[in-house]
Every structure is written in structure tokens, then in C-alpha cells.
mmCIF file of C-alpha atoms in Angstrom:
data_model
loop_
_atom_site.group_PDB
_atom_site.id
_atom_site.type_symbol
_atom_site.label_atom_id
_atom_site.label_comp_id
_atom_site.label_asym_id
_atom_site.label_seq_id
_atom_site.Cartn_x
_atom_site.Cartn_y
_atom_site.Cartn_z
ATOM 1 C CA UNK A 11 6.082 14.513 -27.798
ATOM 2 C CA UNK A 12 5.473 11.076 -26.032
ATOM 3 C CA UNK A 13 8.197 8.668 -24.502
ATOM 4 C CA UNK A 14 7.809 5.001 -25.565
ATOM 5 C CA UNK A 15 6.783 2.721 -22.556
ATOM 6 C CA UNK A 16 10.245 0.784 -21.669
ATOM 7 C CA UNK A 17 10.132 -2.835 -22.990
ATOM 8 C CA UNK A 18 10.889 -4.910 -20.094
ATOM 9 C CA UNK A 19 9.806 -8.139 -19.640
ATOM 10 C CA UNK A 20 7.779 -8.954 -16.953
ATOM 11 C CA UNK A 21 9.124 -11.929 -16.666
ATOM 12 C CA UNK A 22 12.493 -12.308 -14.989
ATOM 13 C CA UNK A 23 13.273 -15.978 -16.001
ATOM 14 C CA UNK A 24 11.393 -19.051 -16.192
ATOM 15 C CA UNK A 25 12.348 -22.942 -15.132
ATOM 16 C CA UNK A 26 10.309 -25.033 -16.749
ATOM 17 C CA UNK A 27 6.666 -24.504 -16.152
ATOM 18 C CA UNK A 28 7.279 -22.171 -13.296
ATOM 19 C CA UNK A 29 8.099 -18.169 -14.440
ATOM 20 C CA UNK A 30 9.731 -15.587 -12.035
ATOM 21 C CA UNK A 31 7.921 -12.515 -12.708
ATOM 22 C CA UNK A 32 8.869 -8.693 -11.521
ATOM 23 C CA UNK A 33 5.793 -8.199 -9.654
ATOM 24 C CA UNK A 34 6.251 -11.257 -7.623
ATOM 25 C CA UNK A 35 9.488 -10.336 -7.102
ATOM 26 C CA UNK A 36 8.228 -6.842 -5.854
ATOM 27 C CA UNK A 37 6.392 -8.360 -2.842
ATOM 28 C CA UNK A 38 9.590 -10.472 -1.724
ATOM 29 C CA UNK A 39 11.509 -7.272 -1.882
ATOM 30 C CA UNK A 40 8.447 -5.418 0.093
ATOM 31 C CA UNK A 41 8.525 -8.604 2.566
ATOM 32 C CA UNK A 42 12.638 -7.443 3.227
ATOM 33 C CA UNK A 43 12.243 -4.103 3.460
ATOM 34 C CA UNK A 44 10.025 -4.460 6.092
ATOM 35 C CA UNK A 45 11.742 -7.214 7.918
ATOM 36 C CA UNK A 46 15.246 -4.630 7.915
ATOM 37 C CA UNK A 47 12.754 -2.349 8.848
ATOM 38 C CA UNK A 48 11.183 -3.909 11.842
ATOM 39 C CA UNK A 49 14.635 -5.641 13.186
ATOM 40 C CA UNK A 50 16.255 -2.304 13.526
ATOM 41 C CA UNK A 51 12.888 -0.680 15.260
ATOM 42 C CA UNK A 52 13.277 -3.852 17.622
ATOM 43 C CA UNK A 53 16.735 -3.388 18.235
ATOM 44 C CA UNK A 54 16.441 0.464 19.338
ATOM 45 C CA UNK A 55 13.292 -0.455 21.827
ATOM 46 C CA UNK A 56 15.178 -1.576 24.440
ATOM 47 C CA UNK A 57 13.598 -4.605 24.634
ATOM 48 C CA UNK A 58 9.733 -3.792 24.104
ATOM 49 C CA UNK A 59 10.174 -5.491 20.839
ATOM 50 C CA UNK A 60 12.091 -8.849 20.238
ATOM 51 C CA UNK A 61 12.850 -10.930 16.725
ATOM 52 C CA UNK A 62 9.977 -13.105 17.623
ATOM 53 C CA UNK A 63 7.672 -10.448 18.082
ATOM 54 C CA UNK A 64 9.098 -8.942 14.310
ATOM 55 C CA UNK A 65 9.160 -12.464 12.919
ATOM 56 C CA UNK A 66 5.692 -13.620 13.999
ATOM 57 C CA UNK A 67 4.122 -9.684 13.211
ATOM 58 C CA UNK A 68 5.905 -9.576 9.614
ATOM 59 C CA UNK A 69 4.324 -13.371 8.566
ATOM 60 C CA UNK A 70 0.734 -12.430 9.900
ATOM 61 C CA UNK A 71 1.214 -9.249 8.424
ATOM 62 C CA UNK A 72 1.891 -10.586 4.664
ATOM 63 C CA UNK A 73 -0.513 -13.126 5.051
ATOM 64 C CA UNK A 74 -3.434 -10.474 5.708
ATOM 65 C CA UNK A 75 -1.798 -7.950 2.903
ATOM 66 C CA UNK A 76 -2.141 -11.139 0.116
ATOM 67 C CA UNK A 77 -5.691 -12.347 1.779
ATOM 68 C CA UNK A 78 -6.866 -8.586 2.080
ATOM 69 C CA UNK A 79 -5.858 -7.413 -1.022
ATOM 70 C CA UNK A 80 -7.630 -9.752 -3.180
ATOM 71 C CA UNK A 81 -10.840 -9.738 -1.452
ATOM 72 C CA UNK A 82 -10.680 -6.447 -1.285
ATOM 73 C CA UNK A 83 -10.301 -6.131 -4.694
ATOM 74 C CA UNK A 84 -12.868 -8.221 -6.187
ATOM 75 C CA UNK A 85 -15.478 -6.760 -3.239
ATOM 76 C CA UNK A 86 -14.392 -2.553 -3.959
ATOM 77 C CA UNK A 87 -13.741 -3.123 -8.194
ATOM 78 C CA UNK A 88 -15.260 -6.309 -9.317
ATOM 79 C CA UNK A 89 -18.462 -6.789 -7.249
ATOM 80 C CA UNK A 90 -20.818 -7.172 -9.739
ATOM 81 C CA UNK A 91 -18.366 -9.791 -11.425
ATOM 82 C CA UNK A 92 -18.427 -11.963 -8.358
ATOM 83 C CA UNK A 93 -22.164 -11.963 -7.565
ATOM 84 C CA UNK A 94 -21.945 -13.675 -10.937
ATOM 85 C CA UNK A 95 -18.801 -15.793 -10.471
ATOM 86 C CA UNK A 96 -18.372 -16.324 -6.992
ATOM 87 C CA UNK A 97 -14.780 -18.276 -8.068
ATOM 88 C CA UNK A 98 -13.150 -15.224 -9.327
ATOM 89 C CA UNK A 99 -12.560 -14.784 -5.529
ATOM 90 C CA UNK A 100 -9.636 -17.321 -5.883
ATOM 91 C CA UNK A 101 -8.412 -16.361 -9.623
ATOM 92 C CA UNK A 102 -5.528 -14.769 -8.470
ATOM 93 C CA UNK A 103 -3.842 -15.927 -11.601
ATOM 94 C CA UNK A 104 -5.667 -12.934 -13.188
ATOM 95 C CA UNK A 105 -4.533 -9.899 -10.751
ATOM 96 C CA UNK A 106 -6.252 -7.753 -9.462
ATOM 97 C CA UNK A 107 -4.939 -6.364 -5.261
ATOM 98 C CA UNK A 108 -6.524 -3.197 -3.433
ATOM 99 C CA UNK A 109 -4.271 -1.762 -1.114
ATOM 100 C CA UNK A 110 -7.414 -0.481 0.834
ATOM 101 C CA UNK A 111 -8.212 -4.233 0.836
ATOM 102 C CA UNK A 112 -4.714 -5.328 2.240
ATOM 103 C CA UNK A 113 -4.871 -1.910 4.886
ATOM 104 C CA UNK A 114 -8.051 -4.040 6.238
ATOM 105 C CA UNK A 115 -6.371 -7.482 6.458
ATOM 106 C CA UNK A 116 -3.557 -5.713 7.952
ATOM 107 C CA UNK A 117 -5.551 -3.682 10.765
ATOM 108 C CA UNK A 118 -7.084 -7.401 11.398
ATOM 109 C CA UNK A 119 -3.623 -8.720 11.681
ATOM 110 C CA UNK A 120 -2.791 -6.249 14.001
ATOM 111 C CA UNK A 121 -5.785 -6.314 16.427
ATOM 112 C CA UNK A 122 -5.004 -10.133 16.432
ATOM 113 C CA UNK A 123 -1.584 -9.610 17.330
ATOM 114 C CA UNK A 124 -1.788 -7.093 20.087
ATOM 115 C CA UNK A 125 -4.221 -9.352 21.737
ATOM 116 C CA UNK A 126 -2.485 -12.340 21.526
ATOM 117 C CA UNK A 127 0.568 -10.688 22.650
ATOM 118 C CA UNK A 128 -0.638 -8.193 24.997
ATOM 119 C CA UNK A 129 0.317 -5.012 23.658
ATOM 120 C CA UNK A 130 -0.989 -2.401 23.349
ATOM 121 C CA UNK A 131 -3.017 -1.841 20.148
ATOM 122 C CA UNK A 132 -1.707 1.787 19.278
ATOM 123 C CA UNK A 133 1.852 1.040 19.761
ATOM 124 C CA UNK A 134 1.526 -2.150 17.788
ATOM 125 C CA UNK A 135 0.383 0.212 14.899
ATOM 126 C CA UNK A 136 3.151 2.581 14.839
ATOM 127 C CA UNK A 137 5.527 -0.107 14.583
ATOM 128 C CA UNK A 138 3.602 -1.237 11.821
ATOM 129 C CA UNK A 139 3.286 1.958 10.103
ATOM 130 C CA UNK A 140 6.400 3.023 9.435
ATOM 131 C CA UNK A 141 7.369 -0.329 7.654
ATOM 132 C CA UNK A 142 5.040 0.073 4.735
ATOM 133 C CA UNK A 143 5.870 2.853 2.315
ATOM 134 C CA UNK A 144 8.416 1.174 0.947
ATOM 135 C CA UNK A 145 6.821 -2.163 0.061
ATOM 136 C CA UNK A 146 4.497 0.518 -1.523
ATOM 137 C CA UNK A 147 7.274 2.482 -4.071
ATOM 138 C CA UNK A 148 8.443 -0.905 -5.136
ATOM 139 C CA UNK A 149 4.868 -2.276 -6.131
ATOM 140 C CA UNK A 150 3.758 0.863 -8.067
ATOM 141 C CA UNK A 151 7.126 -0.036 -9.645
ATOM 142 C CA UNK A 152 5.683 -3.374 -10.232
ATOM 143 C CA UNK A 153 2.590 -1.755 -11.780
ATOM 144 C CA UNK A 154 4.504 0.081 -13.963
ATOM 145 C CA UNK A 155 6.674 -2.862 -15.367
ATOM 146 C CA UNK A 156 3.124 -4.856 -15.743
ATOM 147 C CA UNK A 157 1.761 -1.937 -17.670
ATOM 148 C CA UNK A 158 -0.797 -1.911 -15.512
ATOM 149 C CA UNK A 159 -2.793 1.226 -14.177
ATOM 150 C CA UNK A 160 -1.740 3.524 -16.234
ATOM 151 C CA UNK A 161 -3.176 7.488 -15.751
ATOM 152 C CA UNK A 162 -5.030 9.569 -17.578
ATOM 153 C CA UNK A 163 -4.376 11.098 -21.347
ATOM 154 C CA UNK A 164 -2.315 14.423 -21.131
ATOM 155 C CA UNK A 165 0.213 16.441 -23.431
ATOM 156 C CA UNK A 166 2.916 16.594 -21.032
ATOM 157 C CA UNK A 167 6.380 15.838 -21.985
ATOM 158 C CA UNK A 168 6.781 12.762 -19.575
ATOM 159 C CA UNK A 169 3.449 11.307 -20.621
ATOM 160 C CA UNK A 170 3.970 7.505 -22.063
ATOM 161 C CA UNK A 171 2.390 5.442 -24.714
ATOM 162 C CA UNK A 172 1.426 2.164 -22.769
ATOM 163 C CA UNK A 173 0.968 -0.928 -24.366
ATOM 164 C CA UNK A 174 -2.857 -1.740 -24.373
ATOM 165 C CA UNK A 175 -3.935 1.550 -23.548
ATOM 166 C CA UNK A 176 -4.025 3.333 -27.052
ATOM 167 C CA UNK A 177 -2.094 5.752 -29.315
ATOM 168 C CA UNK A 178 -2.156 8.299 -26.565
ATOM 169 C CA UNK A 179 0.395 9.666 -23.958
ATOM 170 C CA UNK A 180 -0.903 9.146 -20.757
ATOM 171 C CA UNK A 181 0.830 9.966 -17.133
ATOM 172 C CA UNK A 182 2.741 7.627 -15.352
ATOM 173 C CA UNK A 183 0.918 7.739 -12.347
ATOM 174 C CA UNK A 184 2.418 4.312 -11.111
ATOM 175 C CA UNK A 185 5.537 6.913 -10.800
ATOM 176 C CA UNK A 186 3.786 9.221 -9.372
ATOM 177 C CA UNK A 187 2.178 6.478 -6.103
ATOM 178 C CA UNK A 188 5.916 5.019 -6.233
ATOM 179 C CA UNK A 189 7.009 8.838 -5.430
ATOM 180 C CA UNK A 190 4.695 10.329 -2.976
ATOM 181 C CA UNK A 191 3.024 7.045 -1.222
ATOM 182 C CA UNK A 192 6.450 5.329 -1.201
ATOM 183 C CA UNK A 193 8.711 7.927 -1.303
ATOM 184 C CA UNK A 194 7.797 11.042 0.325
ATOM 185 C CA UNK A 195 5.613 9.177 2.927
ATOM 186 C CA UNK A 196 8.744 6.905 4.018
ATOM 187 C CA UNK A 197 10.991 9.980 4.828
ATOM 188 C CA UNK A 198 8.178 11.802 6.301
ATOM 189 C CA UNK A 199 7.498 8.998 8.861
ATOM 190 C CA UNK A 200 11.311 8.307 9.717
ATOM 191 C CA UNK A 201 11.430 11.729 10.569
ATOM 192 C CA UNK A 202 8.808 11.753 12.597
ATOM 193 C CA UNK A 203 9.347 8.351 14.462
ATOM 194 C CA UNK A 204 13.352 10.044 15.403
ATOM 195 C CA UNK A 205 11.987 11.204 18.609
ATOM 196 C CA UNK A 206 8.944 9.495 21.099
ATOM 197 C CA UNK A 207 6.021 10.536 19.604
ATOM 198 C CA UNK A 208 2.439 9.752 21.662
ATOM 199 C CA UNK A 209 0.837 6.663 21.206
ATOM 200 C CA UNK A 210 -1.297 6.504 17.699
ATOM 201 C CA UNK A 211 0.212 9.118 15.816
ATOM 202 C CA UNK A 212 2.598 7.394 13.968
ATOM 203 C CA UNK A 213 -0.132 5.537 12.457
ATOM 204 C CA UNK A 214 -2.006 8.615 12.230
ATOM 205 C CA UNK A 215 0.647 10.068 10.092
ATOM 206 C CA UNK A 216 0.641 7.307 8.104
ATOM 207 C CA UNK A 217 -3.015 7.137 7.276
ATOM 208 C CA UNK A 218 -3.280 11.068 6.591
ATOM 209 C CA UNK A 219 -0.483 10.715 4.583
ATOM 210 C CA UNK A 220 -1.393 7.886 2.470
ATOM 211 C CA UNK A 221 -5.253 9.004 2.011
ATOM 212 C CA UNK A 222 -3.755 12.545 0.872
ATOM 213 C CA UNK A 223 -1.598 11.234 -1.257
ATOM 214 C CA UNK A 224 -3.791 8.747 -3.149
ATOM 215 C CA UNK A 225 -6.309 11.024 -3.473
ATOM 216 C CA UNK A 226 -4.107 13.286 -5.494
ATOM 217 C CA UNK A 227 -2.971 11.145 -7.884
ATOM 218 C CA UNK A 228 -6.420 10.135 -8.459
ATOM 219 C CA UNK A 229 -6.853 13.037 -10.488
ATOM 220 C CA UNK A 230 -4.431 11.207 -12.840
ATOM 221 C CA UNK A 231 -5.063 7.950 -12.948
ATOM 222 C CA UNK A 232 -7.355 6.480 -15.229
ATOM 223 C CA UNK A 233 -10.282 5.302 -13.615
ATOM 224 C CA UNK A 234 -11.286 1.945 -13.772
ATOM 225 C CA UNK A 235 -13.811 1.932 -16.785
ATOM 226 C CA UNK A 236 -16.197 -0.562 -15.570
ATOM 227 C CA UNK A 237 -16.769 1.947 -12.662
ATOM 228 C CA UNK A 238 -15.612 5.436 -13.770
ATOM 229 C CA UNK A 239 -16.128 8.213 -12.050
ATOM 230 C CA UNK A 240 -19.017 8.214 -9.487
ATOM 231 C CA UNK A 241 -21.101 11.504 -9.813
ATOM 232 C CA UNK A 242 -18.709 12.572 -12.250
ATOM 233 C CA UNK A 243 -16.374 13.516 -9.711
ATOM 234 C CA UNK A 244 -15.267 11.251 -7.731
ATOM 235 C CA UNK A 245 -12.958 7.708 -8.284
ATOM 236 C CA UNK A 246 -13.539 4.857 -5.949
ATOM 237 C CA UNK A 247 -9.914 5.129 -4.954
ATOM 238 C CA UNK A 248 -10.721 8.561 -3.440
ATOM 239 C CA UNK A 249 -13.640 7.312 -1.929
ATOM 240 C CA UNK A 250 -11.534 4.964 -0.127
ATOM 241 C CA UNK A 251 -9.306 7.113 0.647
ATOM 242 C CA UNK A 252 -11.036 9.741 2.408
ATOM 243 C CA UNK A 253 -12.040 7.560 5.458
ATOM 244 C CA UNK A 254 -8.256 7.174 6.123
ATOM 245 C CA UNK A 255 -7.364 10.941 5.825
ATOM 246 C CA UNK A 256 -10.307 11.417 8.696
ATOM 247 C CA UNK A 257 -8.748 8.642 10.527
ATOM 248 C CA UNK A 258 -5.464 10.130 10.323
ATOM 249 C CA UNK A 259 -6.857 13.244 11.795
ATOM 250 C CA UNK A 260 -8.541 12.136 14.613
ATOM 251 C CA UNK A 261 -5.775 9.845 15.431
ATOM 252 C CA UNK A 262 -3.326 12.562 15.739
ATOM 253 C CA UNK A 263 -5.637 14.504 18.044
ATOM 254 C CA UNK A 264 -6.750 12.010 20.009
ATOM 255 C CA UNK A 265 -2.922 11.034 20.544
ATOM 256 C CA UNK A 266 -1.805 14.673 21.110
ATOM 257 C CA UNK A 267 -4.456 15.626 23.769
ATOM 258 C CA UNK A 268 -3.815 12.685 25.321
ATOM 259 C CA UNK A 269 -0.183 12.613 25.508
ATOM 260 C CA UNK A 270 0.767 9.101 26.209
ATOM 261 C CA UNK A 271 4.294 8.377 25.262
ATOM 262 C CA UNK A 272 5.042 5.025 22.858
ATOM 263 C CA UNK A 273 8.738 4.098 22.274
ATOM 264 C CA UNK A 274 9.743 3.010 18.740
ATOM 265 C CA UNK A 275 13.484 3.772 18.908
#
């Protein structure tokens, strides 16, 4: 028993020329979640954060996650493509975003920020942190309206026939990244974030969280077949991955054994 990929369109509506699609619509609805988000972190920090600091944070931010996620895409999964076409770079128009690529452009956009606005670097990440999960659950949703991504075959009763990817059930591991990266990592970090925490481990929690996650639900996903599995083992998204789970480590004890107090609410 399979169930039959919904048939939604990814397109929402068009005028004219111009089309409104779902995934598109995804990052607007990331961009608001984050700005709630960040406003009511601002509002609880007495201060240390203001609607210019959110404003100014969220449009650097979304810059770096569009500019980061492409290149990061085209240098992690389509290398060998661009050493031949150096203008895929700016095909957008064909897809293709790396999260790991948009974490980059985001740590960039936060270095920036805290120096330009002298704060302090940690403390500008765990405000960041905590805003991301959920731009995360609603574009694995977008994935999964696409089509896109799809997981491995399997036999189990959830598994779904995708369009373009064969007769076979495979498992919706979109779901499964909307679930635990979006999800589960959202409510872990606004529990954790309800009382001062030291200065880093937000973040830390974040990135431990994230690389854990993701390199779970590797084991599901399909691998990308111009790349497979390297050593036989391994995807390239848990290669990626596993730098951030160390990170997240020694963040949180670095931030413990230091001790220094940051206030997000």
C-alpha cells in the first residue's frame, strides 16, 4: 500500500506573465515568522534590542539566506556543473538552495551586523537562532508541494508515489525535516530561551539540534544521484552536517564554563 502524492499546484495564481508559486510564497511566510519572532524577542529585552535593530538584522539576514543558499548550492551539489558553466551561478530560475549554504551567508550577516552595531557577536546569534526553525517547517513544506527531494524507496504505509520519481513508494522525508528541523527544534529552543541562558548556547542548541536532526533524516532521503553516497556511507548532507553538531557542542561548553549571562527575554 502506497498513498498518491497530493495534486496541488505549485502554482498559486498567475497575472499575466508573472506566476505566484507556493515555494515563493514559503519564504515570505519564513520572512514573517521571523519578523513576529524577532519583534516580540525585542520587546521582552528591555531595550537591548529595538525595531531598527530587528528591521535592519531580518533584511541582511534574508538577503544572505537567498545569496548563501544558491552559492552554496551550486558550490556543495553542482560543482562540477559550474566549472563547466560558470552562469548556472545566477540560474536561479532552475532551483536549487542549500541550507548549509544560507547558514554561511547568515553567520556572514551576523558577524557584519554585530560589528557594525557593536554587539556582541554571541548574543547577536541567539537572537538569531531561535527565529529560524520555522522558516525551516514551512520550506520542507515547500519541497514537498514542488515534489522535490523526495526520500528513499520503502514499504511503509505512509510512503508516497512522487511524480518524477518512479512507480515506487518512497518516504516523505520533506515531512519528516518539516517535523524535526522545524518542528521539534522550534519548541525545543523556546523552551530553552524562557529563562537567561549564557551567552552562545542558544545558538549552540540550535546548531546541535539542526546537524542531529539532518543527519537523521539523511538515512531517508534520497541522495542526490549525481553524487550518491560518498564511501558508500555517507550523504553530503551529513557531511555538512556534522561540522555543526561539533559546533553545537563546543558552543554549549564553552558558554557553560564560562557563564556569561545574555538576555533574550
Amino acid at each position: 500500500m502506497a498513498l498518491a502524492f497530493p495534486e496541488i499546484d505549485p502554482i498559486i495564481f498567475s497575472v499575466g506573465p508573472v506566476s505566484v508559486r507556493w515555494y515563493g510564497m514559503m519564504y515570505l511566510i519564513a520572512f514573517a515568522c521571523a519578523m513576529f519572532l524577532a519583534n516580540r524577542q525585542a520587546q521582552k529585552s528591555q531595550g537591548v534590542w529595538t525595531k531598527d535593530h530587528v528591521s535592519d538584522l531580518l533584511f541582511y539576514g534574508m538577503l544572505s539566506v537567498i545569496l548563501g543558499g544558491r552559492v552554496g548550492y551550486v558550490l556543495f551539489y553542482q560543482f562540477s556543473y559550474f566549472i563547466e558553466n560558470p552562469l548556472y551561478l545566477f540560474r536561479i530560475d532552475q532551483g536549487g538552495m542549500s541550507f548549509h549554504g544560507g547558514l554561511i551567508g547568515v553567520v556572514l550577516a551576523v558577524i557584519w551586523f554585530a560589528k557594525t552595531r557593536q554587539k556582541a557577536l554571541l548574543d547577536v546569534g541567539d537572537f538569531v537562532a531561535p527565529l529560524v526553525p520555522l522558516g525551516l517547517l514551512v520550506g520542507r513544506i515547500g519541497n514537498f508541494i514542488n515534489g522535490e527531494l523526495w526520500g528513499r524507496t520503502t514499504d511503509v504505509s505512509w510512503g508516497i508515489i512522487f511524480p518524477g520519481a518512479g512507480p515506487i513508494a518512497r518516504h516523505p522525508s520533506q515531512l519528516y525535516e518539516a517535523l524535526l528541523e522545524g518542528l521539534v527544534l522550534f519548541l525545543i529552543l523556546q523552551w530553552f530561551i524562557k529563562k537567561p541562558r549564557p551567552a552562545g548556547s542558544v545558538a549552540g542548541v540550535f546548531l546541535l539540534g539542526y546537524g542531529s536532526f539532518r543527519f537523521i533524516v539523511e538515512y531517508f532521503r534520497e541522495p542526490d544521484a549525481h553524487l550518491g553516497l560518498f564511501a558508500g556511507v555517507i550523504s553530503m548532507g551529513q557531511i555538512l552536517s556534522t561540522p555543526m553538531i561539533f559546533a553545537g557542542i563546543g558552543f554549549l561548553i564553552w558558554a557553560y564554563r564560562s557563564n556569561q549571562k545574555t538576555v533574550l527575554n
